[in-house]
Short mmCIF file of C-alpha atoms and ligand atoms in Angstrom, two decimals:
data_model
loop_
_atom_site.label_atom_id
_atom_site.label_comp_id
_atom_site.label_asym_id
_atom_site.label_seq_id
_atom_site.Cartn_x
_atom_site.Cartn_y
_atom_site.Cartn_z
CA UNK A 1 -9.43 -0.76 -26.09
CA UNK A 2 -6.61 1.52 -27.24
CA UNK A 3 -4.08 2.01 -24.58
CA UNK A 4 -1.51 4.83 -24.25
CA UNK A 5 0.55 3.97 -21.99
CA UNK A 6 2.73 6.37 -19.56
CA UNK A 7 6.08 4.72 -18.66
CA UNK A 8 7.98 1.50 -19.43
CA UNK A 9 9.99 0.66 -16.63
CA UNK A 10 9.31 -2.27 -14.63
CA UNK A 11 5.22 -2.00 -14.42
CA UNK A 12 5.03 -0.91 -18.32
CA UNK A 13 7.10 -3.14 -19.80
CA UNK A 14 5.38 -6.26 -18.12
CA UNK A 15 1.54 -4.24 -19.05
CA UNK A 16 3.15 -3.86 -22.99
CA UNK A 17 4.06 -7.87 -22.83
CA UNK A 18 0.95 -8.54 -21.22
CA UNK A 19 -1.25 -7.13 -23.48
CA UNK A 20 0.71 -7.67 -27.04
CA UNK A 21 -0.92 -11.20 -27.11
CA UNK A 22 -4.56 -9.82 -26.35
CA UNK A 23 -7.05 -9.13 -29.31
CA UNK A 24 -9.04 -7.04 -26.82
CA UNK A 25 -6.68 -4.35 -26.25
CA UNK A 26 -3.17 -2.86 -27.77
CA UNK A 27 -0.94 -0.30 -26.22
CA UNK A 28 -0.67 1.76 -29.28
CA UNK A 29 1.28 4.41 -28.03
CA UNK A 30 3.96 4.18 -25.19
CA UNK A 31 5.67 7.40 -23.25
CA UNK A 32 9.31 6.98 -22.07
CA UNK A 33 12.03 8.93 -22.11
CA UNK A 34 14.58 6.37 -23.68
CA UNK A 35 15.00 6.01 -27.32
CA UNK A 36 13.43 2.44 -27.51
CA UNK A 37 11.76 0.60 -30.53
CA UNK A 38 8.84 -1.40 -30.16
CA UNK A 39 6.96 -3.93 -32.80
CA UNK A 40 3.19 -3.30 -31.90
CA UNK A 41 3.39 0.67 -30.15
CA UNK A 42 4.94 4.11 -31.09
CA UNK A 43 7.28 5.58 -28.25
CA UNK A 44 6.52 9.05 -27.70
CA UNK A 45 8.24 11.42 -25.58
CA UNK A 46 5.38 13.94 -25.72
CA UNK A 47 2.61 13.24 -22.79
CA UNK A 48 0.78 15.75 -25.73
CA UNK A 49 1.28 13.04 -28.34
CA UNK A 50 -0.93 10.78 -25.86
CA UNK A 51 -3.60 13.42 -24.93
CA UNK A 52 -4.19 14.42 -28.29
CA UNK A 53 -4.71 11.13 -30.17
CA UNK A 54 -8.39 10.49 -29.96
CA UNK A 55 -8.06 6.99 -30.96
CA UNK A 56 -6.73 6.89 -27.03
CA UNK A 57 -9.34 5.68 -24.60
CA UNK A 58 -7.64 4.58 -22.06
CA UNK A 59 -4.50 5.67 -19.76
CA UNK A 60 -2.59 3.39 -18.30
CA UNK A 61 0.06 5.25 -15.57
CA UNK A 62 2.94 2.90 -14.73
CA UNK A 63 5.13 5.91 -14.02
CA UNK A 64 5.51 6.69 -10.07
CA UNK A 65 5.89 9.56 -8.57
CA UNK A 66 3.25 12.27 -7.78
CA UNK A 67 4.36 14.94 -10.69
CA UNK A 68 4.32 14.38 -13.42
CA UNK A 69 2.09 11.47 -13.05
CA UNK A 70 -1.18 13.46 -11.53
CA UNK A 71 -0.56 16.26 -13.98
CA UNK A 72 -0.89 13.26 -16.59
CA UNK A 73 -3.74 11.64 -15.30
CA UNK A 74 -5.92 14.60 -14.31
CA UNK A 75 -5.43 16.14 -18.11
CA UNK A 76 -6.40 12.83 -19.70
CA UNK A 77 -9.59 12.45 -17.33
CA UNK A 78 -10.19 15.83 -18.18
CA UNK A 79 -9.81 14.92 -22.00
CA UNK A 80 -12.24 12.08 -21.61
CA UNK A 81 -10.27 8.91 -21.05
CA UNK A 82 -10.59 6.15 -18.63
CA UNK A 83 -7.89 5.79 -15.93
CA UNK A 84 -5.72 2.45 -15.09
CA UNK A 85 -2.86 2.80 -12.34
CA UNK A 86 -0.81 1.20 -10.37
CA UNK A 87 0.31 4.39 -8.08
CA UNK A 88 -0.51 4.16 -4.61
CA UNK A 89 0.83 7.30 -3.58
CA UNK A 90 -0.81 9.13 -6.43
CA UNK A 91 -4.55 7.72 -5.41
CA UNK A 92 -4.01 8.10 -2.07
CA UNK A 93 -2.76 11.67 -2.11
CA UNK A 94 -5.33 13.12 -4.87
CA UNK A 95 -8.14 11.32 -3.75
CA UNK A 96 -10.59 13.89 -3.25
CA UNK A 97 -9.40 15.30 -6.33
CA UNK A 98 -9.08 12.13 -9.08
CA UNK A 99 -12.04 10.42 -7.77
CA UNK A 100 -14.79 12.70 -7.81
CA UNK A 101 -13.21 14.23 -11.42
CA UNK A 102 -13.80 10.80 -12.56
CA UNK A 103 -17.00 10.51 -11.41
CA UNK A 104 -18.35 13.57 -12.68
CA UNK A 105 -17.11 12.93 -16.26
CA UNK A 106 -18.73 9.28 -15.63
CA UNK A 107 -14.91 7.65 -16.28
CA UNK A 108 -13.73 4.35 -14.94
CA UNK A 109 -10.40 4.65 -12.75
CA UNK A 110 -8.90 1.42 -11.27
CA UNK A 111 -5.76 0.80 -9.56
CA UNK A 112 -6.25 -2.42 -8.28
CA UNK A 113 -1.60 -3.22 -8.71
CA UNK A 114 -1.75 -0.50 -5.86
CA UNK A 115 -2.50 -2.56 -3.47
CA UNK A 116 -1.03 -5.84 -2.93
CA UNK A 117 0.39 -6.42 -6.80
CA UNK A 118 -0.27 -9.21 -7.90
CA UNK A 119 -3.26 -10.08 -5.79
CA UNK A 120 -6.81 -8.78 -6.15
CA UNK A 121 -7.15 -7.26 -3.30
CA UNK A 122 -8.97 -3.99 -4.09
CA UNK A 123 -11.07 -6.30 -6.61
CA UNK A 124 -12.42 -8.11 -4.30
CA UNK A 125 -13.05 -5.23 -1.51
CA UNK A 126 -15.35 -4.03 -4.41
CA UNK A 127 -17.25 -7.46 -4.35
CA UNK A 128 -17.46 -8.22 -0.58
CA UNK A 129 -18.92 -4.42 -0.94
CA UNK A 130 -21.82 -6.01 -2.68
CA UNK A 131 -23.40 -7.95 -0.10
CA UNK A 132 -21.72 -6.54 2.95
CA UNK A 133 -20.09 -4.09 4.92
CA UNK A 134 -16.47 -4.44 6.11
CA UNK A 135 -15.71 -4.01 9.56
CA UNK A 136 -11.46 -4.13 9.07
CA UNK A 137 -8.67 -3.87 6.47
CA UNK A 138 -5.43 -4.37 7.07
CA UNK A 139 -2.20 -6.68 7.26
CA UNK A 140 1.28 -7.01 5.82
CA UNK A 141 1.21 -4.62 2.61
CA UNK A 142 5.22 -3.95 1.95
CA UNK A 143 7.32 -6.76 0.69
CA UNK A 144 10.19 -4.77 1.09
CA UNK A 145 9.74 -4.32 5.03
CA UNK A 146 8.86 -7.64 5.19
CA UNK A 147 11.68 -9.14 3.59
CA UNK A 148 13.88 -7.14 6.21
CA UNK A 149 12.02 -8.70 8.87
CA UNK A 150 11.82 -12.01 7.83
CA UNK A 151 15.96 -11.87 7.01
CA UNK A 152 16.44 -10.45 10.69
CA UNK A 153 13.81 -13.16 12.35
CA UNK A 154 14.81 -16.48 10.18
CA UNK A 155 18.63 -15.60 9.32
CA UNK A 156 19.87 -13.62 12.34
CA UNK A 157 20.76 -10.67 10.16
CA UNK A 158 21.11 -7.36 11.20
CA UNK A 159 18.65 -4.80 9.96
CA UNK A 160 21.57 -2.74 7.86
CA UNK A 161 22.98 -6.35 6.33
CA UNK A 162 18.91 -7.40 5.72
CA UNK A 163 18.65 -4.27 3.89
CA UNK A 164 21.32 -4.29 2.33
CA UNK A 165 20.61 -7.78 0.60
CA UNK A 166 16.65 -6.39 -0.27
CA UNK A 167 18.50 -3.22 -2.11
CA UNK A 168 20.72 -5.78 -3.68
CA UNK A 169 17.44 -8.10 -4.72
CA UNK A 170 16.06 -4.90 -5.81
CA UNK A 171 13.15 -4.33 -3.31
CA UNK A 172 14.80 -1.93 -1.62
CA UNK A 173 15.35 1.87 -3.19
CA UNK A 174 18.83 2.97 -2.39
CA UNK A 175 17.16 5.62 -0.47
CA UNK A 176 14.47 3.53 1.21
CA UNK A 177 12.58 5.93 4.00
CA UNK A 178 9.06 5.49 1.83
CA UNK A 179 9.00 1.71 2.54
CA UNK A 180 11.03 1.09 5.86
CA UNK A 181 9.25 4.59 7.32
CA UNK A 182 5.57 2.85 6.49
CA UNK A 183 4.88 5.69 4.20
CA UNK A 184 4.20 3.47 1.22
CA UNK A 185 2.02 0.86 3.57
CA UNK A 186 0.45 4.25 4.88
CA UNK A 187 -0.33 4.71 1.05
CA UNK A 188 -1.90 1.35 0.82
CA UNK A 189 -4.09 1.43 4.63
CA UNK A 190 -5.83 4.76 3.11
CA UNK A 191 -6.53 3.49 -0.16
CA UNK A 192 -7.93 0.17 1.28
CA UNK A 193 -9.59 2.07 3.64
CA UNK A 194 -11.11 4.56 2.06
CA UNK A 195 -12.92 1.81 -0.14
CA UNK A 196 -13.52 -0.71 1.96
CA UNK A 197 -15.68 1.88 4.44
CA UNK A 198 -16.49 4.20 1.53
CA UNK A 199 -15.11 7.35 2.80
CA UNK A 200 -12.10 9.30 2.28
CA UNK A 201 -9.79 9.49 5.00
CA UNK A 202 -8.59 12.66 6.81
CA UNK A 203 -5.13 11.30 5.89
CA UNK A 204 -3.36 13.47 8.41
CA UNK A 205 -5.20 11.61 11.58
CA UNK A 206 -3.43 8.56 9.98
CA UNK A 207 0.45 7.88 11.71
CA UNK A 208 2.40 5.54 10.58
CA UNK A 209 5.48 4.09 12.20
CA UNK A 210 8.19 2.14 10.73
CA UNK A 211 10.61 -0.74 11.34
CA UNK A 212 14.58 1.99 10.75
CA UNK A 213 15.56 1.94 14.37
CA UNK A 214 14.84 -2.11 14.78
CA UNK A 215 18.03 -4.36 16.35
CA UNK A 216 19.19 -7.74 16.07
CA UNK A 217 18.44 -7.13 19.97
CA UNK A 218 15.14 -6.35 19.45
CA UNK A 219 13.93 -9.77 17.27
CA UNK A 220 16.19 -11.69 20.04
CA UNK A 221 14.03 -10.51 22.65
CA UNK A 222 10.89 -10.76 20.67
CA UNK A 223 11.86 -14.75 20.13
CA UNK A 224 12.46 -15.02 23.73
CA UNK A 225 9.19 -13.60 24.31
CA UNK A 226 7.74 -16.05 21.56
CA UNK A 227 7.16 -13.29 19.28
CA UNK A 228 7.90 -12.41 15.74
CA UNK A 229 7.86 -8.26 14.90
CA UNK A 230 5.37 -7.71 11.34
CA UNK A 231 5.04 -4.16 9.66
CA UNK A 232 1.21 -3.93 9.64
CA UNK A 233 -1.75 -1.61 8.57
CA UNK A 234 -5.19 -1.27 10.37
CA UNK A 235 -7.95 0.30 9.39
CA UNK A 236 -11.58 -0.11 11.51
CA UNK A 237 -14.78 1.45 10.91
CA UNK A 238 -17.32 0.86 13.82
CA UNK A 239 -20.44 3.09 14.21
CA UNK A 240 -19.51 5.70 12.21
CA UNK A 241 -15.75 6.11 13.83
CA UNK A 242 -12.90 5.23 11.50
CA UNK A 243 -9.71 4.03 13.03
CA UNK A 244 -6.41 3.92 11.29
CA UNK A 245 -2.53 3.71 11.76
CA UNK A 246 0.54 1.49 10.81
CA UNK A 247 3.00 0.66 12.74
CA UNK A 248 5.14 -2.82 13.82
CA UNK A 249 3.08 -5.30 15.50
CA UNK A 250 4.08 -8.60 17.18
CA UNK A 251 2.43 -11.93 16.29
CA UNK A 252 2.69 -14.72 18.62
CA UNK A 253 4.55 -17.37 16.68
CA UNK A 254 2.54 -19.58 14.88
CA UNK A 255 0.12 -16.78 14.30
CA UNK A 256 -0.44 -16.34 9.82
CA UNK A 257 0.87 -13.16 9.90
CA UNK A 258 4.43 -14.48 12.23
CA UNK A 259 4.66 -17.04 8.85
CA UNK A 260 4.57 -14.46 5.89
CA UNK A 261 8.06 -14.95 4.82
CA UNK A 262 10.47 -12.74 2.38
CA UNK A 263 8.81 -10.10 0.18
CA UNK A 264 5.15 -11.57 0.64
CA UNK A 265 2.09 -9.90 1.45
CA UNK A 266 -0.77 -11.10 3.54
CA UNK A 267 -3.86 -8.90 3.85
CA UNK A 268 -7.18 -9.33 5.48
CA UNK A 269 -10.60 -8.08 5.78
CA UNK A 270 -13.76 -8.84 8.21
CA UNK A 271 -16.75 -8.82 6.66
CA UNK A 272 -20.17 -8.86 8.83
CA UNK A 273 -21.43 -11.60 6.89
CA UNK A 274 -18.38 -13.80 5.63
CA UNK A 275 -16.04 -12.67 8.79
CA UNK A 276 -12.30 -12.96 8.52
CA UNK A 277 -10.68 -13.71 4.49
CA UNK A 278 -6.77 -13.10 3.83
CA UNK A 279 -5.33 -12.71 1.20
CA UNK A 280 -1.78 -14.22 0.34
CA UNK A 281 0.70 -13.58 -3.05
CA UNK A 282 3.31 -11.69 -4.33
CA UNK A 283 2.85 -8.08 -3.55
CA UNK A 284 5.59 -6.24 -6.17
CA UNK A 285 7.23 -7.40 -9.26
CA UNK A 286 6.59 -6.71 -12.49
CA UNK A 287 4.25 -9.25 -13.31
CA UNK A 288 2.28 -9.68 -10.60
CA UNK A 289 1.70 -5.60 -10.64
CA UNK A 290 1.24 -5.87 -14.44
CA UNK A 291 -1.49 -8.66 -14.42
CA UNK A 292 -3.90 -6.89 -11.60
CA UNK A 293 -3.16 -3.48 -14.50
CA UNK A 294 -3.84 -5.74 -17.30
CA UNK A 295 -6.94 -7.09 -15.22
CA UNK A 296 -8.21 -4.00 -14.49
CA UNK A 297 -8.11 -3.02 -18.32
CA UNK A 298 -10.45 -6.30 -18.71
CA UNK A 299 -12.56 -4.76 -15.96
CA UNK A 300 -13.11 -1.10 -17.57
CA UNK A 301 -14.23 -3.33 -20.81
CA UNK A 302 -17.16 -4.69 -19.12
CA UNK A 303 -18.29 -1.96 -18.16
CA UNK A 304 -16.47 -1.16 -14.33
CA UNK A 305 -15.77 1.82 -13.16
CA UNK A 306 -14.14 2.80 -9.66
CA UNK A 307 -14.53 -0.01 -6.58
CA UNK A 308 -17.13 2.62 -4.78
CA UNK A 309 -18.58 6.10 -4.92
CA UNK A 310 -16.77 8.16 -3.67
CA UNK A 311 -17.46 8.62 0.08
CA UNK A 312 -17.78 11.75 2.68
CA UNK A 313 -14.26 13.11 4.30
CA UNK A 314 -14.52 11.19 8.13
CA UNK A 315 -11.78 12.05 10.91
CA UNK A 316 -9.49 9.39 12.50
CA UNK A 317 -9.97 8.60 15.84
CA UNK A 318 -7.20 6.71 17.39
CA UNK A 319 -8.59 6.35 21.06
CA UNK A 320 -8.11 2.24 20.77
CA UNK A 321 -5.32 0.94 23.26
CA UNK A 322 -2.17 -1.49 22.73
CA UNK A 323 0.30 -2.54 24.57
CA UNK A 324 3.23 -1.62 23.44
CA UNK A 325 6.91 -2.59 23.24
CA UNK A 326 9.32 0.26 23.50
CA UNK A 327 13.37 0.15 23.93
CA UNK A 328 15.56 3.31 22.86
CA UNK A 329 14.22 6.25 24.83
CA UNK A 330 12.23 6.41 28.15
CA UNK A 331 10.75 9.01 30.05
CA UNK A 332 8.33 10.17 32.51
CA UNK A 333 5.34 8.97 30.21
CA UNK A 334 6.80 6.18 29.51
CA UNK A 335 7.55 5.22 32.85
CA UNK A 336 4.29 5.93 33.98
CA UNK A 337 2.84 3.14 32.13
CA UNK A 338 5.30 0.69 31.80
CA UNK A 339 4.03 -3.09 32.94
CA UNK A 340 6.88 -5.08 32.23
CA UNK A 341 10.39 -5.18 31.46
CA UNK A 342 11.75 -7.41 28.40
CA UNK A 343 15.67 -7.02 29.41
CA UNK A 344 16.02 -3.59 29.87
CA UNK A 345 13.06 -2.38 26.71
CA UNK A 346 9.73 -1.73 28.36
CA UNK A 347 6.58 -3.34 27.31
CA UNK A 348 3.70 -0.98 28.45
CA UNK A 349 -0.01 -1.26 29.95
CA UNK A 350 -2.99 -0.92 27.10
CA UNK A 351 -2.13 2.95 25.65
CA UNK A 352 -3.81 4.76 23.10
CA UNK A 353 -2.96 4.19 19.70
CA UNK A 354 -2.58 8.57 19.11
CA UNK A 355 -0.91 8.79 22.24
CA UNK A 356 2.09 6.21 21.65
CA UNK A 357 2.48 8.03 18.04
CA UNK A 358 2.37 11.41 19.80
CA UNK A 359 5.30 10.09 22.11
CA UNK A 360 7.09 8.54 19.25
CA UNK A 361 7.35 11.91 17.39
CA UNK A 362 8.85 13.51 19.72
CA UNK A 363 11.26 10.04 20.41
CA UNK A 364 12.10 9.66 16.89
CA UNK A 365 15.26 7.57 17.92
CA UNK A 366 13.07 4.82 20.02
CA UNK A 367 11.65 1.69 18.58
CA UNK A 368 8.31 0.51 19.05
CA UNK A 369 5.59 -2.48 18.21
CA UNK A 370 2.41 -2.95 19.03
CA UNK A 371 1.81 -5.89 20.22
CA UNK A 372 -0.89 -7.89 18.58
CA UNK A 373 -4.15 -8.85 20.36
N1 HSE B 1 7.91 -1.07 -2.37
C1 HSE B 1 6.71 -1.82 -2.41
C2 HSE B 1 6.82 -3.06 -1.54
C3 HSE B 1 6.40 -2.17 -3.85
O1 HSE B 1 7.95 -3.38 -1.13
O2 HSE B 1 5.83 -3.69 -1.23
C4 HSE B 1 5.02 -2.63 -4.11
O3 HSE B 1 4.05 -1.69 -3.77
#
């Protein structure tokens, strides 16, 4: 396999080491911008230098970001060659678009680092798709929001001091809205989704709340409740209706999920046959995202392709209930189903999962967690 491969931060670096002490495959030819030397590849700052060279069979996109990086990988399915990512936001966005492209020219795409890093997640959706059908996806998916979390449940922190220290461990991007906003579990929940149920997701039916407004106040009560708060994906498929959302849930203590602790990931699936699996590891890093790329290139050389065909376009319904906690804002609605009162936040009746995102739009100051059933 001949790899040229886009990017050489912390991904392509670790997918260049990787693979330097492989006879099966060689990164021949490696874009970045920097004026770097390398024993085994030629650095290229032409994405043309990469397209052109026919010797090329395989792409491997450790860039982030949507553009340049679909522009990149659309031209070089278009020119023939495989596909090996580790881009959440670029699979889950161009879906309907990458997929079927690669299907039609009869090219293997993988991005199994997109989910979960270093564990083989996606990998194994595409096995437990052999022999059954999955009823649920979902679980802890950012490391980042889960560090936070963990800092504010197990140290006392605040949530500006906990994310302070992840920017500082670098987990945290100085501007962090795509992890601590859910966007880049949101990412994650459609991608899992869509192959686990093979479908594609009408991604705006999909909210996504995050963990930004939390308080020290807020994990106090939840430990006085006997709760610890988890940033969490769920996806459901059930007779042809597909639910989906993220937002913060709380787990009992001494529940799996309440245990995750730091940057960890925990994600789990119920299959009809096997029921409940999880699956544990290090979700980010360079390694861990590098070996599930590197693993992937090992999969396109016997022969895989994509995890699933690509499946129909299927609305969201969001009609499942939760009760809720809620502290920051309260109205009418809110009011009008409150159950309880956790000093002075208001833990509701079961609501409908679209209706307490619909509320929390228009409440973007207020907090709010599922709470876990
Ligand atoms: N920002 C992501 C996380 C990186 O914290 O999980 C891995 O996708």
């Amino acid at each position: 396999m001949k790899i040229g491969l886009l990017g050489f931060g912390v991904v392509g670096r670790g997918v260049y080491e990787i693979t330097a002490a492989r006879d099966d495959m060689q990164v021949v030819k490696v874009l970045c911008l920097e004026d770097i030397q390398l024993p085994d590849a030629e650095v290229v700052h032409d994405f043309q230098s990469i397209l052109n060279d026919e010797s090329i069979d395989t792409v491997v996109e450790a860039m982030g970001g949507l553009h340049p990086a679909y522009d990149f990988v659309r031209a070089a399915l278009e020119a023939g060659k495989n596909i090996v990512t580790s881009n959440k936001a670029l699979v889950a966005t161009f879906y309907d678009d990458l997929l079927p492209l690669a299907e039609s020219k009869g090219l293997a795409f993988r991005c199994t680092a997109a989910v979960g890093g270093g564990i083989g997640w996606l990998s194994e959706l595409e096995r437990v798709r052999r022999v059954e059908t999955v009823s649920m996806v979902g679980g802890i998916m950012n490391g980042t929001c889960n560090y936070i979390l963990d800092s504010m449940t197990r140290l006392g922190l605040d949530y500006g001091e906990a994310l302070s220290q992840a920017q500082a461990l670098g987990y945290a991007e100085r501007n962090p809205s795509t992890d601590v906003d859910g966007i880049d579990t949101w990412h994650k929940l459609i991608l899992s989704s869509n192959i686990a149920f093979g479908v594609s997701l009408e991604r705006d039916g999909v909210p996504a709340a995050g963990i930004s407004k939390i308080s020290a106040a807020d994990v106090a009560n939840f430990a006085e409740h006997g709760y610890v708060c988890k940033l969490v994906s769920h996806g459901t498929q059930c007779d042809g209706v597909y639910s989906a959302f993220v937002q913060p849930t709380l787990y009992a203590q001494g529940a799996l999920e309440a245990a995750v602790p730091t940057n960890f990931n925990l994600i789990t699936l119920d299959g009809e046959v096997s029921g409940r699996q999880s699956f544990y590891g290090q979700g980010a890093g360079r390694y861990p995202t590098a070996y599930n790329v590197v693993q992937d290139c090992v999969s396109l050389l016997s022969g895989k392709g994509f995890y699933c065909p690509y499946g129909k376009k299927v609305t969201v319904d969001n009609s499942c209930t939760r009760r809720y906690y809620v502290r920051g804002a309260s109205d009418a609605w809110i009011q009008s189903v409150a159950a309880e009162n956790w000093n002075g936040a208001v833990v509701t009746g079961p609501v409908a999962v679209s209706e307490m995102h619909a509320w929390l739009k228009n409440n973007p100051d207020a907090f709010i967690a599922a709470i876990a059933e």
